[in-house]
Coordinates of C-alpha atoms in Angstrom, one line a residue:
Chain A
M1 CA -8.9 27.1 -49.5
R2 CA -9.1 24.0 -51.7
L3 CA -11.8 25.6 -53.7
L4 CA -9.6 28.7 -54.2
G5 CA -6.7 26.5 -55.3
R6 CA -8.8 24.8 -58.0
R7 CA -10.2 28.1 -59.1
A8 CA -6.7 29.4 -59.5
L9 CA -5.9 26.3 -61.5
V10 CA -8.9 26.9 -63.9
I11 CA -8.0 30.6 -64.2
G12 CA -4.5 29.6 -65.0
V13 CA -5.6 27.2 -67.7
I14 CA -7.9 29.8 -69.2
A15 CA -5.0 32.3 -69.2
A16 CA -2.7 29.8 -70.8
L17 CA -5.3 29.1 -73.5
T18 CA -5.7 32.8 -74.2
L19 CA -2.0 33.3 -74.5
T20 CA -1.7 30.4 -76.9
A21 CA -4.5 31.9 -78.9
C22 CA -2.9 35.2 -79.1
S23 CA 0.4 33.8 -80.3
G24 CA -1.4 32.1 -83.1
A25 CA -1.5 35.2 -85.2
D26 CA 0.4 34.7 -88.5
T27 CA 3.0 37.2 -89.5
D28 CA 3.2 37.4 -93.2
T29 CA 5.9 39.6 -94.3
T30 CA 5.0 40.8 -97.7
A31 CA 7.3 43.8 -97.8
G32 CA 8.9 44.4 -101.1
G33 CA 12.3 45.9 -101.8
N34 CA 14.3 42.6 -101.6
N35 CA 15.6 42.1 -105.2
G36 CA 12.5 44.0 -106.3
L37 CA 10.3 41.1 -105.5
E38 CA 6.6 41.9 -104.9
K39 CA 6.5 39.3 -102.2
T40 CA 9.5 37.7 -100.3
T41 CA 7.7 35.0 -98.4
I42 CA 5.8 32.5 -100.5
K43 CA 3.8 29.6 -99.2
V44 CA 4.1 26.4 -101.2
G45 CA 1.6 23.5 -101.0
I46 CA 3.3 20.1 -101.1
L47 CA 2.8 16.4 -100.7
P48 CA 5.2 14.4 -98.7
I49 CA 6.4 12.5 -101.7
A50 CA 9.6 12.2 -103.8
D51 CA 8.1 14.6 -106.4
V52 CA 9.0 17.6 -104.3
A53 CA 12.6 16.7 -103.4
A54 CA 14.0 19.5 -105.4
L55 CA 12.1 22.1 -103.3
F56 CA 13.9 20.8 -100.2
I57 CA 17.3 20.7 -102.0
A58 CA 16.7 24.3 -103.1
Q59 CA 15.8 25.2 -99.5
E60 CA 18.8 23.4 -98.0
R61 CA 21.3 24.8 -100.5
G62 CA 20.0 28.3 -100.1
F63 CA 18.8 28.7 -103.7
F64 CA 15.7 30.5 -102.7
K65 CA 17.6 32.7 -100.2
A66 CA 19.9 33.7 -103.0
E67 CA 16.8 35.0 -105.0
G68 CA 15.6 36.9 -101.9
L69 CA 12.8 34.4 -101.3
T70 CA 11.6 32.7 -98.1
V71 CA 9.7 29.5 -99.0
K72 CA 7.3 28.1 -96.5
P73 CA 6.2 24.6 -97.5
E74 CA 2.9 23.2 -96.2
I75 CA 1.2 20.0 -96.9
V76 CA -2.0 20.1 -99.0
A77 CA -3.5 16.7 -98.8
S78 CA -5.5 16.8 -102.0
T79 CA -6.6 18.9 -104.9
Q80 CA -9.9 19.5 -103.1
V81 CA -8.0 21.5 -100.7
S82 CA -5.0 22.9 -102.8
I83 CA -7.2 24.5 -105.5
P84 CA -9.3 26.5 -102.9
K85 CA -6.1 27.4 -101.2
L86 CA -4.6 28.7 -104.3
V87 CA -7.7 30.7 -105.0
S88 CA -7.9 32.2 -101.5
G89 CA -4.2 33.0 -101.5
A90 CA -3.4 30.7 -98.5
V91 CA -0.8 29.2 -100.8
D92 CA 0.9 30.9 -103.7
I93 CA 2.1 27.8 -105.5
T94 CA 1.3 24.1 -105.1
L95 CA 2.6 20.8 -106.3
G96 CA -0.1 20.0 -109.0
N97 CA -0.2 16.7 -110.7
Y98 CA -0.9 17.3 -114.3
F99 CA -4.0 15.1 -114.5
S100 CA -5.7 17.0 -111.8
V101 CA -4.6 20.4 -112.9
L102 CA -5.8 19.8 -116.5
A103 CA -9.1 18.3 -115.4
A104 CA -9.6 21.3 -113.0
Q105 CA -8.7 23.7 -115.9
E106 CA -11.3 22.2 -118.1
A107 CA -13.9 22.4 -115.3
K108 CA -12.9 26.1 -115.0
M109 CA -12.2 25.8 -111.2
A110 CA -9.4 28.2 -111.8
N111 CA -7.0 29.5 -114.5
F112 CA -3.9 27.5 -113.8
R113 CA -0.3 28.4 -114.7
I114 CA 2.5 25.9 -114.5
L115 CA 5.8 27.4 -113.4
A116 CA 8.1 24.4 -113.7
D117 CA 8.1 20.7 -114.4
T118 CA 9.0 18.6 -111.3
F119 CA 8.5 14.9 -111.7
Q120 CA 8.4 12.5 -114.5
A121 CA 7.7 8.7 -114.5
K122 CA 10.5 6.2 -115.1
Q123 CA 10.6 2.5 -115.2
D124 CA 9.0 0.9 -112.1
V125 CA 7.9 4.0 -110.4
F126 CA 4.3 3.1 -110.7
D127 CA 3.6 -0.7 -110.7
I128 CA 0.7 -3.0 -110.3
V129 CA 1.5 -5.7 -107.6
V130 CA -0.3 -8.8 -106.2
R131 CA 0.1 -11.0 -103.2
K132 CA 3.0 -13.5 -103.3
D133 CA 0.5 -16.5 -103.5
S134 CA -2.0 -14.8 -105.9
P135 CA -3.1 -16.8 -108.8
I136 CA -2.8 -13.6 -110.9
Q137 CA 0.2 -13.9 -113.1
S138 CA -0.4 -11.2 -115.7
V139 CA -2.4 -8.2 -116.5
K140 CA -4.9 -10.4 -118.4
D141 CA -5.7 -12.3 -115.1
L142 CA -7.0 -9.0 -113.7
K143 CA -10.3 -9.4 -115.4
G144 CA -13.1 -9.1 -112.8
K145 CA -10.7 -8.3 -110.0
K146 CA -10.5 -5.5 -107.5
I147 CA -7.6 -3.1 -107.8
S148 CA -6.7 -0.3 -105.5
V149 CA -5.8 3.1 -106.9
A150 CA -5.0 6.4 -105.0
A151 CA -8.2 8.0 -106.4
L152 CA -10.8 7.5 -109.0
N153 CA -10.5 9.8 -112.0
S154 CA -6.9 10.3 -111.5
I155 CA -3.4 9.7 -112.9
G156 CA -3.8 6.2 -111.2
T157 CA -6.9 5.1 -113.2
L158 CA -5.4 6.6 -116.4
A159 CA -2.2 4.5 -115.9
V160 CA -4.1 1.4 -115.1
D161 CA -6.6 2.0 -117.9
S162 CA -3.7 2.3 -120.3
T163 CA -2.1 -0.9 -119.1
L164 CA -5.4 -2.8 -119.3
R165 CA -5.9 -1.6 -122.9
A166 CA -2.4 -2.6 -123.9
N167 CA -3.2 -6.1 -122.7
G168 CA -6.6 -6.4 -124.5
L169 CA -8.8 -5.6 -121.5
S170 CA -10.9 -2.5 -121.0
P171 CA -11.3 -0.3 -117.8
E172 CA -14.7 -1.8 -117.3
D173 CA -13.2 -5.3 -116.8
V174 CA -11.8 -4.4 -113.4
E175 CA -13.2 -2.8 -110.2
Y176 CA -11.3 0.2 -108.9
A177 CA -11.1 0.6 -105.2
P178 CA -9.9 4.1 -104.3
M179 CA -7.9 4.5 -101.1
P180 CA -4.8 6.4 -99.9
F181 CA -1.5 4.7 -100.6
P182 CA -0.7 3.9 -97.0
E183 CA -3.9 1.9 -96.7
A184 CA -3.4 -0.2 -99.8
P185 CA -0.7 -2.7 -98.6
G186 CA -3.0 -3.7 -95.6
K187 CA -6.0 -4.2 -97.9
L188 CA -4.0 -6.2 -100.3
A189 CA -2.5 -8.5 -97.6
S190 CA -5.8 -9.2 -96.1
G191 CA -7.4 -10.0 -99.4
Q192 CA -9.8 -7.1 -99.6
T193 CA -8.2 -6.2 -102.9
D194 CA -6.7 -8.5 -105.5
A195 CA -4.1 -6.0 -106.8
A196 CA -2.7 -2.6 -105.9
W197 CA -1.4 0.2 -108.1
L198 CA 1.4 1.6 -106.0
T199 CA 4.3 4.0 -106.1
E200 CA 7.3 4.4 -103.8
P201 CA 8.1 3.8 -101.0
F202 CA 5.1 1.5 -100.8
L203 CA 6.3 -0.6 -103.8
T204 CA 9.6 -1.3 -102.2
G205 CA 7.8 -1.9 -98.9
V206 CA 5.3 -4.5 -100.0
Q207 CA 7.9 -6.4 -102.1
K208 CA 10.2 -6.5 -99.1
D209 CA 7.7 -7.0 -96.2
M210 CA 5.2 -9.3 -97.7
G211 CA 6.9 -10.6 -100.9
A212 CA 4.4 -8.9 -103.1
R213 CA 4.9 -9.6 -106.8
K214 CA 5.0 -7.1 -109.6
I215 CA 2.8 -8.0 -112.5
A216 CA 3.1 -4.8 -114.6
D217 CA 4.9 -1.4 -114.9
T218 CA 2.0 1.0 -115.7
M219 CA 4.3 3.6 -117.1
T220 CA 5.1 1.9 -120.4
G221 CA 3.9 2.3 -124.0
A222 CA 1.7 5.3 -124.2
M223 CA 2.7 6.3 -120.7
A224 CA 6.5 5.8 -120.9
D225 CA 8.3 8.7 -119.2
F226 CA 4.9 10.3 -118.5
P227 CA 4.9 13.7 -117.0
I228 CA 3.5 13.5 -113.4
A229 CA 3.5 16.8 -111.7
G230 CA 4.6 20.5 -111.9
W231 CA 4.8 23.6 -109.7
T232 CA 1.4 25.2 -110.3
T233 CA -0.1 28.6 -109.5
I234 CA -3.1 30.5 -110.8
E235 CA -3.2 33.4 -113.3
P236 CA -4.2 36.2 -110.7
T237 CA -1.2 35.2 -108.5
L238 CA 1.2 35.2 -111.4
T239 CA -0.1 38.6 -112.5
K240 CA 0.3 40.0 -109.0
Y241 CA 3.7 38.6 -108.2
P242 CA 5.5 38.0 -111.5
K243 CA 9.0 38.6 -110.1
A244 CA 8.5 36.4 -107.1
M245 CA 7.2 33.7 -109.3
A246 CA 10.2 34.1 -111.6
A247 CA 12.6 33.9 -108.7
F248 CA 10.9 30.7 -107.6
Q249 CA 11.4 29.3 -111.2
R250 CA 15.1 30.1 -111.3
A251 CA 15.8 28.5 -107.9
I252 CA 13.8 25.4 -108.4
V253 CA 15.3 24.6 -111.8
K254 CA 18.8 24.7 -110.3
A255 CA 17.6 22.2 -107.7
Q256 CA 15.8 20.1 -110.3
Q257 CA 19.2 19.6 -112.1
I258 CA 20.8 18.4 -108.9
A259 CA 17.9 16.1 -108.1
D260 CA 18.1 14.6 -111.5
S261 CA 21.8 14.0 -111.6
D262 CA 22.6 13.3 -107.9
R263 CA 20.5 10.6 -106.3
K264 CA 22.3 11.0 -103.0
A265 CA 20.9 14.7 -102.8
V266 CA 17.4 13.3 -103.0
E267 CA 18.0 10.6 -100.5
K268 CA 19.3 13.1 -98.0
V269 CA 16.3 15.4 -98.2
L270 CA 13.5 12.8 -98.3
P271 CA 13.6 12.1 -94.5
L272 CA 13.4 15.8 -93.9
Y273 CA 9.8 16.0 -94.9
T274 CA 8.5 12.4 -94.7
Q275 CA 9.1 9.8 -92.0
I276 CA 10.8 7.5 -94.5
K277 CA 13.6 5.4 -93.0
P278 CA 16.9 6.6 -94.6
E279 CA 17.7 2.9 -95.5
T280 CA 14.4 2.8 -97.4
A281 CA 15.1 6.1 -99.1
A282 CA 18.4 4.6 -100.3
I283 CA 16.7 1.7 -102.2
I284 CA 13.4 3.1 -103.7
T285 CA 13.1 3.7 -107.3
L286 CA 13.0 7.4 -108.2
G287 CA 11.5 9.1 -111.2
A288 CA 13.1 11.9 -113.3
Y289 CA 13.4 15.5 -112.3
P290 CA 13.1 17.5 -115.6
S291 CA 14.6 20.9 -115.7
T292 CA 12.8 22.2 -118.6
L293 CA 9.0 22.7 -119.1
N294 CA 8.4 21.1 -122.5
Q295 CA 5.1 21.8 -124.1
T296 CA 5.2 18.7 -126.3
R297 CA 5.6 16.6 -123.2
I298 CA 2.8 18.2 -121.2
Q299 CA 0.6 18.1 -124.2
R300 CA 0.8 14.3 -124.1
V301 CA -1.0 14.3 -120.8
A302 CA -3.9 16.3 -122.2
D303 CA -4.1 14.1 -125.3
L304 CA -4.1 10.8 -123.4
M305 CA -6.7 12.2 -121.0
L306 CA -8.9 13.0 -123.9
E307 CA -8.4 9.6 -125.5
Y308 CA -9.4 7.9 -122.3
G309 CA -12.4 10.3 -121.7
Y310 CA -11.0 12.2 -118.8
L311 CA -11.1 15.4 -120.7
K312 CA -14.2 16.3 -122.8
S313 CA -12.5 18.2 -125.5
K314 CA -9.0 18.9 -127.0
M315 CA -7.0 21.1 -124.8
N316 CA -4.0 23.2 -125.8
V317 CA -1.6 23.3 -122.9
G318 CA 0.5 26.0 -124.3
P319 CA -1.1 29.0 -122.6
L320 CA -0.8 27.3 -119.2
L321 CA 3.0 27.0 -119.3
V322 CA 5.0 29.9 -118.0
P323 CA 8.2 30.4 -119.9
M324 CA 11.5 30.2 -117.8
P325 CA 12.7 33.8 -117.0
Q326 CA 16.2 34.7 -118.1
Chain B
M1 CA -11.0 5.9 -54.3
I2 CA -9.4 8.0 -57.1
L3 CA -6.4 5.5 -56.9
S4 CA -8.5 2.5 -57.4
R5 CA -10.2 4.1 -60.3
V6 CA -6.9 4.9 -61.9
V7 CA -5.7 1.3 -61.2
R8 CA -8.8 -0.2 -62.8
G9 CA -8.6 2.1 -65.8
A10 CA -4.9 1.2 -66.3
T11 CA -5.8 -2.5 -66.0
G12 CA -8.3 -2.2 -68.8
V13 CA -5.7 -0.5 -71.1
A14 CA -3.1 -3.1 -70.1
V15 CA -5.3 -6.0 -71.0
L16 CA -6.1 -4.6 -74.4
L17 CA -2.5 -3.9 -75.2
A18 CA -1.5 -7.5 -74.0
A19 CA -4.3 -9.0 -76.2
A20 CA -3.0 -7.0 -79.2
E21 CA 0.6 -8.0 -78.5
V22 CA -0.4 -11.7 -78.2
A23 CA -2.4 -11.5 -81.4
G24 CA 0.5 -10.1 -83.2
R25 CA 3.1 -12.6 -81.8
T26 CA 0.9 -15.6 -82.5
G27 CA 0.3 -14.5 -86.0
L28 CA -3.4 -13.9 -85.5
L29 CA -2.8 -10.3 -86.8
D30 CA -0.4 -9.8 -89.6
T31 CA 2.3 -7.6 -88.1
Q32 CA 3.0 -6.1 -91.6
I33 CA -0.4 -4.6 -91.5
M34 CA -0.8 -4.0 -87.8
P35 CA 2.6 -3.6 -86.0
L36 CA 2.9 -5.1 -82.5
A37 CA 1.6 -3.1 -79.5
S38 CA 5.0 -3.1 -78.1
T39 CA 6.6 -1.6 -81.3
V40 CA 3.9 1.1 -81.4
L41 CA 4.5 2.0 -77.7
T42 CA 8.2 2.1 -78.2
E43 CA 7.8 4.4 -81.1
A44 CA 5.3 6.5 -79.1
A45 CA 7.8 6.9 -76.3
G46 CA 10.5 8.0 -78.9
L47 CA 8.0 10.6 -80.2
A48 CA 7.7 12.1 -76.7
V49 CA 11.3 13.3 -77.0
D50 CA 11.3 14.0 -80.8
P51 CA 11.5 17.8 -81.2
E52 CA 9.8 17.6 -84.6
F53 CA 6.8 15.7 -83.3
L54 CA 6.6 18.1 -80.3
R55 CA 6.4 21.0 -82.7
D56 CA 3.5 19.1 -84.4
V57 CA 1.7 18.6 -81.1
S58 CA 2.1 22.2 -80.2
A59 CA 0.6 23.3 -83.6
T60 CA -2.4 21.1 -82.9
V61 CA -2.9 22.2 -79.3
E62 CA -2.6 25.8 -80.6
V63 CA -5.4 25.5 -83.1
W64 CA -7.5 23.5 -80.8
A65 CA -7.2 25.9 -77.9
E66 CA -7.9 28.9 -80.2
G67 CA -10.8 27.2 -81.8
L68 CA -12.3 26.1 -78.4
L69 CA -11.8 29.6 -76.9
I70 CA -13.5 31.4 -79.8
A71 CA -16.3 28.8 -79.8
A72 CA -16.9 29.3 -76.1
L73 CA -16.8 33.2 -76.4
L74 CA -19.4 33.0 -79.2
A75 CA -21.6 30.2 -78.0
V76 CA -22.0 31.1 -74.3
P77 CA -23.4 34.6 -74.8
L78 CA -25.5 33.4 -77.6
G79 CA -26.8 30.5 -75.5
V80 CA -27.6 32.9 -72.6
L81 CA -29.4 35.3 -74.9
L82 CA -31.5 32.5 -76.6
G83 CA -32.1 30.9 -73.3
S84 CA -33.5 34.0 -71.8
L85 CA -35.6 34.9 -74.9
P86 CA -37.8 32.0 -75.6
R87 CA -39.4 33.5 -78.7
A88 CA -36.0 34.0 -80.3
E89 CA -35.1 30.5 -79.4
I90 CA -38.2 29.1 -81.1
A91 CA -37.4 31.1 -84.2
L92 CA -33.8 30.0 -84.4
R93 CA -34.1 26.4 -83.2
P94 CA -34.9 24.8 -86.7
L95 CA -31.9 26.7 -88.1
I96 CA -29.6 25.4 -85.3
E97 CA -30.9 21.9 -85.7
F98 CA -30.2 22.1 -89.5
L99 CA -26.7 23.4 -89.1
R100 CA -25.6 21.3 -86.1
P101 CA -25.4 17.8 -87.8
I102 CA -23.4 19.2 -90.8
P103 CA -19.9 17.6 -90.4
S104 CA -17.5 20.5 -90.2
V105 CA -14.8 18.7 -92.0
A106 CA -17.1 18.6 -95.0
L107 CA -16.8 22.4 -95.0
I108 CA -13.1 22.3 -95.4
P109 CA -13.0 22.9 -99.2
L110 CA -15.6 25.7 -98.9
V111 CA -13.7 27.4 -95.9
A112 CA -10.4 27.0 -97.8
L113 CA -11.8 29.3 -100.6
I114 CA -12.1 32.2 -98.1
A115 CA -9.5 31.5 -95.4
V116 CA -6.4 33.4 -96.1
T117 CA -4.2 31.2 -93.9
D118 CA -4.1 27.6 -93.0
G119 CA -4.5 28.4 -89.4
A120 CA -7.7 30.4 -90.1
L121 CA -9.0 27.4 -92.0
K122 CA -8.6 25.1 -89.2
V123 CA -9.7 27.4 -86.4
T124 CA -12.8 28.1 -88.5
V125 CA -13.9 24.4 -88.8
I126 CA -13.1 23.8 -85.1
V127 CA -15.2 26.7 -84.0
Y128 CA -18.0 25.5 -86.1
A129 CA -18.0 22.0 -84.6
A130 CA -17.2 23.1 -81.0
C131 CA -20.0 25.8 -80.9
W132 CA -22.9 23.4 -80.8
P133 CA -22.3 21.5 -77.6
V134 CA -21.6 24.8 -75.7
L135 CA -24.6 26.5 -77.2
V136 CA -27.1 23.7 -76.6
N137 CA -25.9 23.0 -73.1
T138 CA -26.0 26.8 -72.2
M139 CA -29.5 27.0 -73.5
Y140 CA -30.6 23.9 -71.4
G141 CA -28.8 25.3 -68.4
L142 CA -30.9 28.5 -68.6
H143 CA -34.1 26.4 -68.9
D144 CA -33.1 24.5 -65.8
V145 CA -32.9 27.4 -63.4
D146 CA -35.0 27.0 -60.3
P147 CA -38.2 29.3 -60.9
V148 CA -38.7 29.6 -57.2
A149 CA -35.3 31.1 -56.6
K150 CA -35.9 33.6 -59.5
D151 CA -39.3 34.5 -58.1
T152 CA -37.9 34.9 -54.7
L153 CA -35.4 37.4 -55.9
R154 CA -38.0 39.3 -58.0
A155 CA -40.2 39.4 -54.9
F156 CA -37.5 41.2 -53.1
G157 CA -37.3 43.7 -55.9
F158 CA -34.2 42.6 -57.8
G159 CA -34.2 43.6 -61.5
R160 CA -33.7 41.3 -64.5
L161 CA -29.9 41.8 -64.6
A162 CA -29.5 41.0 -60.9
V163 CA -31.6 37.9 -61.3
L164 CA -29.5 36.9 -64.3
L165 CA -26.2 37.5 -62.4
R166 CA -27.2 36.1 -59.0
V167 CA -29.3 33.2 -59.9
T168 CA -29.5 32.3 -63.6
L169 CA -25.8 32.3 -64.5
P170 CA -24.5 30.5 -61.4
S171 CA -27.2 27.9 -61.8
A172 CA -26.5 27.4 -65.5
A173 CA -22.6 27.4 -65.1
P174 CA -22.2 23.7 -64.6
F175 CA -24.1 23.0 -67.8
V176 CA -21.9 25.5 -69.6
L177 CA -18.8 23.8 -68.4
T178 CA -20.2 20.4 -69.4
G179 CA -20.8 21.8 -72.8
V180 CA -17.2 23.1 -73.0
R181 CA -15.9 19.7 -71.9
L182 CA -17.8 18.0 -74.7
A183 CA -16.7 20.7 -77.1
A184 CA -13.1 20.2 -76.1
S185 CA -13.2 16.6 -77.3
V186 CA -15.0 17.4 -80.4
A187 CA -12.5 20.2 -81.1
L188 CA -9.6 17.9 -80.8
V189 CA -11.1 15.3 -83.1
V190 CA -11.9 18.0 -85.6
A191 CA -8.5 19.6 -85.4
I192 CA -6.7 16.4 -86.1
S193 CA -9.2 15.4 -88.9
A194 CA -8.7 18.7 -90.5
E195 CA -4.9 18.2 -90.4
L196 CA -5.4 14.7 -92.0
L197 CA -7.7 16.0 -94.8
A198 CA -6.3 19.5 -95.4
G199 CA -2.7 19.2 -94.3
G200 CA -0.8 22.2 -93.2
E201 CA 2.6 23.3 -91.9
G202 CA 2.4 21.1 -88.8
G203 CA 0.1 19.2 -86.5
I204 CA -0.4 15.6 -85.2
G205 CA -2.6 14.9 -88.3
V206 CA 0.1 16.3 -90.6
Y207 CA 2.7 14.1 -88.8
I208 CA 0.4 11.1 -89.5
V209 CA 0.3 12.1 -93.2
R210 CA 4.1 12.4 -93.3
A211 CA 4.5 9.0 -91.6
G212 CA 2.0 7.4 -94.0
S213 CA 3.8 8.7 -97.0
G214 CA 7.0 7.2 -95.6
Y215 CA 5.1 3.8 -95.2
R216 CA 5.6 3.9 -91.5
I217 CA 2.4 2.4 -90.1
D218 CA 4.1 2.1 -86.7
L219 CA 4.7 5.8 -86.5
M220 CA 1.1 6.6 -87.8
L221 CA -0.2 4.6 -84.8
A222 CA 2.3 5.9 -82.4
A223 CA 1.2 9.5 -83.2
T224 CA -2.5 8.4 -82.9
V225 CA -1.7 7.1 -79.4
W226 CA -0.6 10.6 -78.4
A227 CA -3.8 12.1 -79.9
G228 CA -5.7 9.8 -77.5
V229 CA -3.5 10.6 -74.6
I230 CA -4.0 14.4 -75.1
G231 CA -7.8 13.9 -75.3
L232 CA -7.7 11.8 -72.1
V233 CA -5.7 14.5 -70.2
V234 CA -8.0 17.4 -71.4
N235 CA -11.1 15.5 -70.5
T236 CA -9.8 14.5 -67.1
L237 CA -8.7 18.1 -66.3
L238 CA -12.1 19.4 -67.3
V239 CA -14.0 16.8 -65.3
R240 CA -11.9 17.7 -62.3
A241 CA -12.7 21.3 -62.8
E242 CA -16.4 20.5 -63.0
R243 CA -16.4 18.6 -59.8
G244 CA -14.2 21.0 -57.9
L245 CA -16.0 24.2 -59.0
F246 CA -19.6 22.9 -58.9
R247 CA -19.6 20.4 -56.1
W248 CA -23.0 21.7 -55.1
H249 CA -24.4 20.9 -58.5
A250 CA -23.1 17.4 -58.6
A251 CA -24.6 16.8 -55.2
R252 CA -27.9 18.2 -56.3
A253 CA -28.0 16.2 -59.5
G254 CA -27.0 13.0 -57.6
V255 CA -24.0 12.2 -59.7
A256 CA -21.4 12.8 -57.0
Q257 CA -18.7 10.2 -57.0

């Protein structure tokens, strides 16, 4: 009897597992007809950062729905994942930071197309900070020190390289320690790194929690108002779904304008897709949300990457930019 | 006896938590880096009633269960086949030993190239990792069958299939279940690692990524606590199932508790 009871339990568990497994099938409705779109549900790769605020504003205010689109955001943790996912079609569009997209374009990992600009640096959006009691007072004191960046060969190293050069040092004068942003404050506090290149909300966090001191804003000089990221797809996807992509562009640009002019709108959506505290969201420094995709601006990224050796040859970004539909 | 085991286990956890709390309160651990144990536990309790987090948990459990089930459906028959065909096993053994140590999370970028949905990507890497313990245990289980019992049946004129069904499979079953239990833990680890590395629409790992992006170390740890709890529950259930279903095996192997 007891044995029977246990057997029933095991069979029950197996049945439950089978049911869960069956319910896992994805239903991807790609039926056309709605506003003539080739595809009405599009999957969009995002990172849980301020850069993508406009996507959630558009979502919340029904801008996508008005275009006949259902947008499903999913987190893509890095370009190592987002590029293969674009190629396989697991996502149709992804947040792409320009540095990574241009480097991957040169490496011929895919033929990228940028649909819209989404985030641009402003004052104090990407700073270098040190501990409260650190002897490091200025960028010059960073010589021989260990500084954390989000990744090697990234916008982070480009930004710090440029700040070092502006202060008479070279990138070889420091040691870069790549680590995800959430790990950097702990490593800085415990002395495993001497300085950290950070963005929000970590910048506000370390200054508030551990009295960390800013020694430089990296988005100055050659990198003032630097373009950070744009909504990116690949050429085959654009060719296959031109109307759906155009619908996405129209909706996102409307939301970009709101994000750029109404800080409260951004603060409101941030806690929807990150676990940021609303009171933190209210005080962090935000970048700009451009509503035009300007070739001159994006070309700056390619040119600076070339100057610092992150691109091998001159790249014309013109063909990558998708014009805004009427 | 079970009660005293539970009490002892709980004491171990309590001592560790108390030590962490004291270390935080006395300043031995910087609470900016490592939040107090009490803070983490409070947040963890809050997560238990947070619908958003519960959706993430069910997303993880879904890919985990799907991956484990597919792994078992693939690996058990293959293990039985290889275990009964020694020549095929000798031929495939080097290949298995070559593939087995490859960390399945390292395959994520590769699998992402062909997986058309995020769920398929995760289930694929989970199946890859969870197959090996089941396969290898099933093969060992088949080797371990009492030859006298098989010969006896054969002597009475039973065919190969009858011997397989009446002696070999029942005898190997405890090994198979042990393999599934080991695979269940591996699958959970891989599911959450894949979410951390690849992201996705939801999952405990995705929650940890979102918490990290909001600079909420307390929530990252609280979600991690739940990952551990789920692993503990799954393991306990499967150990129970093993003991209940195969008491005779435990007695024979001399590991009865």
